Coordinates of C-alpha atoms in Angstrom, one line a residue:
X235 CA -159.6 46.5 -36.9
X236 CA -160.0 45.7 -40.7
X237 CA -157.7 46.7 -42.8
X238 CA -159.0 46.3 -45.9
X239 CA -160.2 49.3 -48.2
X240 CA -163.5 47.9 -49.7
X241 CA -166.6 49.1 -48.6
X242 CA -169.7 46.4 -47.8
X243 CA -172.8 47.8 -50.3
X244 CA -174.6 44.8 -49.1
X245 CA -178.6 45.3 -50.9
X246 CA -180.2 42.5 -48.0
X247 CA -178.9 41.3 -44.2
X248 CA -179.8 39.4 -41.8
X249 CA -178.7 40.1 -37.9
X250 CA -178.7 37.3 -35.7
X251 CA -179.1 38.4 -32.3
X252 CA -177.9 36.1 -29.1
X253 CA -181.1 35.8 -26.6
X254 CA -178.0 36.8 -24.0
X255 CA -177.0 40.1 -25.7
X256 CA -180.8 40.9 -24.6
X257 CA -180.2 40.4 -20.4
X258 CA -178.6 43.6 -19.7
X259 CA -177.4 43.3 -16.1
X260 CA -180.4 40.3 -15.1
X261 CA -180.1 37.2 -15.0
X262 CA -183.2 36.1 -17.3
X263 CA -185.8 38.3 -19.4
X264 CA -185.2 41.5 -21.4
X265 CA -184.0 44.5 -20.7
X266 CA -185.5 47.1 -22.0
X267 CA -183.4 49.9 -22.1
X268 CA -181.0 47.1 -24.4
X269 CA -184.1 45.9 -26.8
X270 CA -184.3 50.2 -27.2
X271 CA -180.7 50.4 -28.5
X272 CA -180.6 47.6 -31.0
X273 CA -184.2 48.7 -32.3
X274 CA -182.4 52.2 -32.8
X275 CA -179.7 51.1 -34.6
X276 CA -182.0 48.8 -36.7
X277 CA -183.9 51.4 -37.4
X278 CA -181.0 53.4 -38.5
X279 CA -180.0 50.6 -41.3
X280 CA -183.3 50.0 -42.3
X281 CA -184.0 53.9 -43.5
X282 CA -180.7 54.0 -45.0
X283 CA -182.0 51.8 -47.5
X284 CA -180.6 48.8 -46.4
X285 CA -183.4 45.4 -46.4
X286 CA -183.3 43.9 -42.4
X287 CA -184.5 40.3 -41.3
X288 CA -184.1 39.5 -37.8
X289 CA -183.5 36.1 -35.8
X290 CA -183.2 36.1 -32.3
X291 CA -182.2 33.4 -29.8
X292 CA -184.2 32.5 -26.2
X293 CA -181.2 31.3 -24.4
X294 CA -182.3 35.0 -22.3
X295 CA -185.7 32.8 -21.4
X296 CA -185.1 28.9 -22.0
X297 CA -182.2 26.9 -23.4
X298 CA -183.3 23.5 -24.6
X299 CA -179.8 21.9 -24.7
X300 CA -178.9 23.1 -21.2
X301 CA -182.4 21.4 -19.8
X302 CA -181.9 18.6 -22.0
X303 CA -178.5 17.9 -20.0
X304 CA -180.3 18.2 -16.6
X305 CA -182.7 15.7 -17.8
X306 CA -185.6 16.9 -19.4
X307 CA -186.9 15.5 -23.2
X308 CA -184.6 16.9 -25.5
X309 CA -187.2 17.5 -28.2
X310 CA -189.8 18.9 -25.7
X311 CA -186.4 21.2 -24.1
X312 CA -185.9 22.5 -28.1
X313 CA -189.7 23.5 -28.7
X314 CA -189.7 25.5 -25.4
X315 CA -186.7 27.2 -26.6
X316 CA -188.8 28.0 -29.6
X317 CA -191.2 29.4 -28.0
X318 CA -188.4 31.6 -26.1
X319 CA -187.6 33.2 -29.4
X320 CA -190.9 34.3 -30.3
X321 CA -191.1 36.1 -27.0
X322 CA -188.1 38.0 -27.6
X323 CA -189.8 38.5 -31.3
X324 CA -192.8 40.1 -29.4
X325 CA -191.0 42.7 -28.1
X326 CA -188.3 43.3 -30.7
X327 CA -191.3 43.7 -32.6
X328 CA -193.1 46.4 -30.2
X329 CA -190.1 48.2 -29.8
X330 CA -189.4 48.5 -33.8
X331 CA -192.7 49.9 -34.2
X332 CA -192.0 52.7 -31.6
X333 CA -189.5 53.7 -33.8
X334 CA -192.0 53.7 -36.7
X335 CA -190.8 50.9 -38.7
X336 CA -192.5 48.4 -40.5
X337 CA -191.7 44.9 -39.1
X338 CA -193.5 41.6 -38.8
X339 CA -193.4 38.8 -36.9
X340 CA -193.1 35.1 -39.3
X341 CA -192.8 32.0 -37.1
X342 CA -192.1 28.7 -38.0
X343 CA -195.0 27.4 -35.6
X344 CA -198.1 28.7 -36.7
X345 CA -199.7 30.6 -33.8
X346 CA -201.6 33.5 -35.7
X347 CA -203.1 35.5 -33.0
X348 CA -199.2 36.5 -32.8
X349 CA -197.0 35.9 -35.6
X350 CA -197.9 35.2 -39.6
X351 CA -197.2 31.6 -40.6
X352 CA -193.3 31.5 -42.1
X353 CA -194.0 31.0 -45.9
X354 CA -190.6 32.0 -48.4
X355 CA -192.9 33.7 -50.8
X356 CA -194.7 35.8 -48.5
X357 CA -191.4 36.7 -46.5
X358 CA -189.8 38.1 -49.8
X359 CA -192.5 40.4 -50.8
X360 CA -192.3 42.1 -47.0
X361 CA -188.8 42.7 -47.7
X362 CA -189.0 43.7 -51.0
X363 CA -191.1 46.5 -49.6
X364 CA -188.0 47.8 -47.1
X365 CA -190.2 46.1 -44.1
X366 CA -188.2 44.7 -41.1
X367 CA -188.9 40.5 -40.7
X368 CA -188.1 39.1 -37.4
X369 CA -188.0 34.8 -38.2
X370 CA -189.2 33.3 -34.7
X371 CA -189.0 30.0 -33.6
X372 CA -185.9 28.7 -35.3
X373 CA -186.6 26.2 -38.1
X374 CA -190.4 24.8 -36.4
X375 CA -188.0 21.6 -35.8
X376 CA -185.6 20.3 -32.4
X377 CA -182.2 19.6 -33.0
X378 CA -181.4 22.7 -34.9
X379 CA -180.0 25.9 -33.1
X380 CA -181.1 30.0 -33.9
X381 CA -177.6 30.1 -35.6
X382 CA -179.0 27.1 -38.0
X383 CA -182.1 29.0 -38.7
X384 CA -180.4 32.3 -39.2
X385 CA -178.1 31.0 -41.9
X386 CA -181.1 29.6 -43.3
X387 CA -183.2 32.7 -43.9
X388 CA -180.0 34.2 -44.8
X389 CA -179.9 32.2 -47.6
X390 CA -183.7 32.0 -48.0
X391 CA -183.5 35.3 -48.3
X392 CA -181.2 35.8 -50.8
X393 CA -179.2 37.7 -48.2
X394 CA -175.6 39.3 -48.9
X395 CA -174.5 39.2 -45.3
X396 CA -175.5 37.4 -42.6
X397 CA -174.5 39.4 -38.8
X398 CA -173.7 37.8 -35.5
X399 CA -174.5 40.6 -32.6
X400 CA -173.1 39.2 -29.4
X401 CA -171.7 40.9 -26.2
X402 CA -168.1 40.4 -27.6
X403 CA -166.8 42.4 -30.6
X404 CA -165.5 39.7 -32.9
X405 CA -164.2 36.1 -32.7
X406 CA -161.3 35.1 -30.0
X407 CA -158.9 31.9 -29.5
X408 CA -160.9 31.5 -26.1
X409 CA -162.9 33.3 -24.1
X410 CA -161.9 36.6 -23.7
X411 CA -163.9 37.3 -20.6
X412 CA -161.4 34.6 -19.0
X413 CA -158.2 35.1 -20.7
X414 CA -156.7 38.6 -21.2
X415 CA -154.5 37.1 -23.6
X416 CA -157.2 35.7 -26.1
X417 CA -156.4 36.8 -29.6
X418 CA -159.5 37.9 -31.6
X419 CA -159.3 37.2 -35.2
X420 CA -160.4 40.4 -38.0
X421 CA -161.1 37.6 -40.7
X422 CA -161.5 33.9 -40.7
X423 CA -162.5 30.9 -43.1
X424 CA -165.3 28.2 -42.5
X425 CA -162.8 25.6 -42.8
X426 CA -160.4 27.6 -40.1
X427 CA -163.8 28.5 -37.9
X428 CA -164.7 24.6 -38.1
X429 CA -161.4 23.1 -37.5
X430 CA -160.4 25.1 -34.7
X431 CA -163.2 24.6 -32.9
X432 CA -164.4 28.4 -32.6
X433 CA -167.0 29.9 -30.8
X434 CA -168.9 31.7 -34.4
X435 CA -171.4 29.4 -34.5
X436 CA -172.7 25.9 -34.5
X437 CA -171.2 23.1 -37.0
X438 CA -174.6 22.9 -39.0
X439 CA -174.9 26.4 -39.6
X440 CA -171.1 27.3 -40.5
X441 CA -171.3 24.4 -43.0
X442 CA -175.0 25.8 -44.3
X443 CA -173.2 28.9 -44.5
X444 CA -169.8 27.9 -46.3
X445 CA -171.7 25.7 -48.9
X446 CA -174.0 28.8 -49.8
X447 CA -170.9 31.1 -49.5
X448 CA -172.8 33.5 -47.3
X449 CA -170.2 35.8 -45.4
X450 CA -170.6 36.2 -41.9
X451 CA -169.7 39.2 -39.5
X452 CA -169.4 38.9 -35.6
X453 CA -169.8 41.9 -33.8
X454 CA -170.8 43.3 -30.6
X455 CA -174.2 44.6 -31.3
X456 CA -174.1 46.5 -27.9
X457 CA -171.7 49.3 -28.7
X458 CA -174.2 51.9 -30.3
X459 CA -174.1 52.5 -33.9
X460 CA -172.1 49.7 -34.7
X461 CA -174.7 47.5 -37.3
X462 CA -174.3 50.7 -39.7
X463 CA -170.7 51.5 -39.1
X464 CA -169.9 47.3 -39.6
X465 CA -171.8 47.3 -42.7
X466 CA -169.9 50.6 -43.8
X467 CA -166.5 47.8 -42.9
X468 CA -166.0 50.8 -40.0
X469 CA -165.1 49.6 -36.8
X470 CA -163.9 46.5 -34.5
X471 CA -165.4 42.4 -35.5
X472 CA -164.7 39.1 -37.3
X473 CA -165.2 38.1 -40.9
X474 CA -165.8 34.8 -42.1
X475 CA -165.4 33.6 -45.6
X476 CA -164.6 30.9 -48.1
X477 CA -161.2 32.5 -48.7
X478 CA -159.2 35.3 -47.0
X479 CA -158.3 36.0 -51.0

């Protein structure tokens, strides 16, 4: 747990959200009664005053690296994984209206019978008016992961924080579903995230990140309540900064 006193008053995040943390117990799609709880505790953050932008993966629906390494075009592989995330931006979406909150869809792919076209300008004013942005499609370009694109509508955004909700509730030594022993670490640097090889998030977007000093929480977004109770620095995760200073 964090030990340190000082209390996150962050004005603007942005929660990345694993395609994975979506399955529930399936082996594909999303499950609904999952989408209901992080749309809850969205919700939650966005009335307290907070400004929320979304990113979601589609490695629930389609991973472009793994069906690039059984052989299909890499580049064709990467624009269906796009196209993943603006599924799981549909319904995200849906279920963020339930709760009677103003969100939008912008994708980097312009398809407007579903989602407005991704322009910087347009994107600020919605959040300047407390509305909920989910950023599908990652950056419109292969080669570049959700993680990439998150940390760059982070900084697009002028965003204080940028959040990581997986199924774990922080960053380990290894895998901690395979090793009882794995240590999890309460804060981190870039450097030490990038040199150690550790599971936070790709090489492109840790280095996007640590150039634009945008902090970085991992958490497990599955344990109900915890987005608000991370930003109040309340519970279990994994900082990463430029300096543990």
């Amino acid at each position: 747990m964090m030990t340190s006193s000082k209390s996150y008053t962050p004005k603007r995040v942005l929660l990345k959200i694993s395609g994975e943390a979506l399955l529930g117990r399936g082996m594909y799609g999303v499950d609904p009664e999952i989408a209901n709880a992080i749309a809850e505790d969205v919700a939650s953050v966005a009335n307290s005053g907070v400004e929320v932008c979304l990113v979601i993966g589609g490695g629930n629906i389609f991973r472009g690296m793994t069906a690039a390494a059984k052989g299909m075009d890499r580049v064709q592989g990467d624009y269906a994984g796009m196209l993943a995330t603006v599924i799981n931006a549909v319904v995200m979406n849906s279920v963020l209206q339930q709760h009677n909150i103003d969100s939008y869809i912008m994708s980097a792919i312009s398809m407007p019978q579903i989602a407005e076209m991704y322009i910087r300008d347009k994107a600020m004013r919605h959040m300047d008016k407390g509305h909920v942005v989910i950023f599908a499609a990652g950056t419109g370009n292969p080669y570049f992961t959700t993680d990439t694109a998150a940390a760059l509508r982070a900084i697009e955004m002028d965003c204080d924080l940028m959040l990581k909700g997986t199924q774990v509730d922080g960053v380990y030594d290894s895998d901690p579903k395979k090793n009882p022993d794995a240590k999890r670490y309460d804060i981190l640097t870039y450097t030490e995230a990038l040199s150690k090889g550790l599971n936070v998030m790709d090489a492109t977007a840790l280095s996007l990140a640590r150039d634009n000093e945008l902090p970085i929480i991992v958490f497990d977004v599955h344990e109900k309540g915890n987005f608000s109770r991370v930003l109040r620095n309340e519970g279990i995760f994994t900082k990463v900064v430029v300096s543990e200073d």
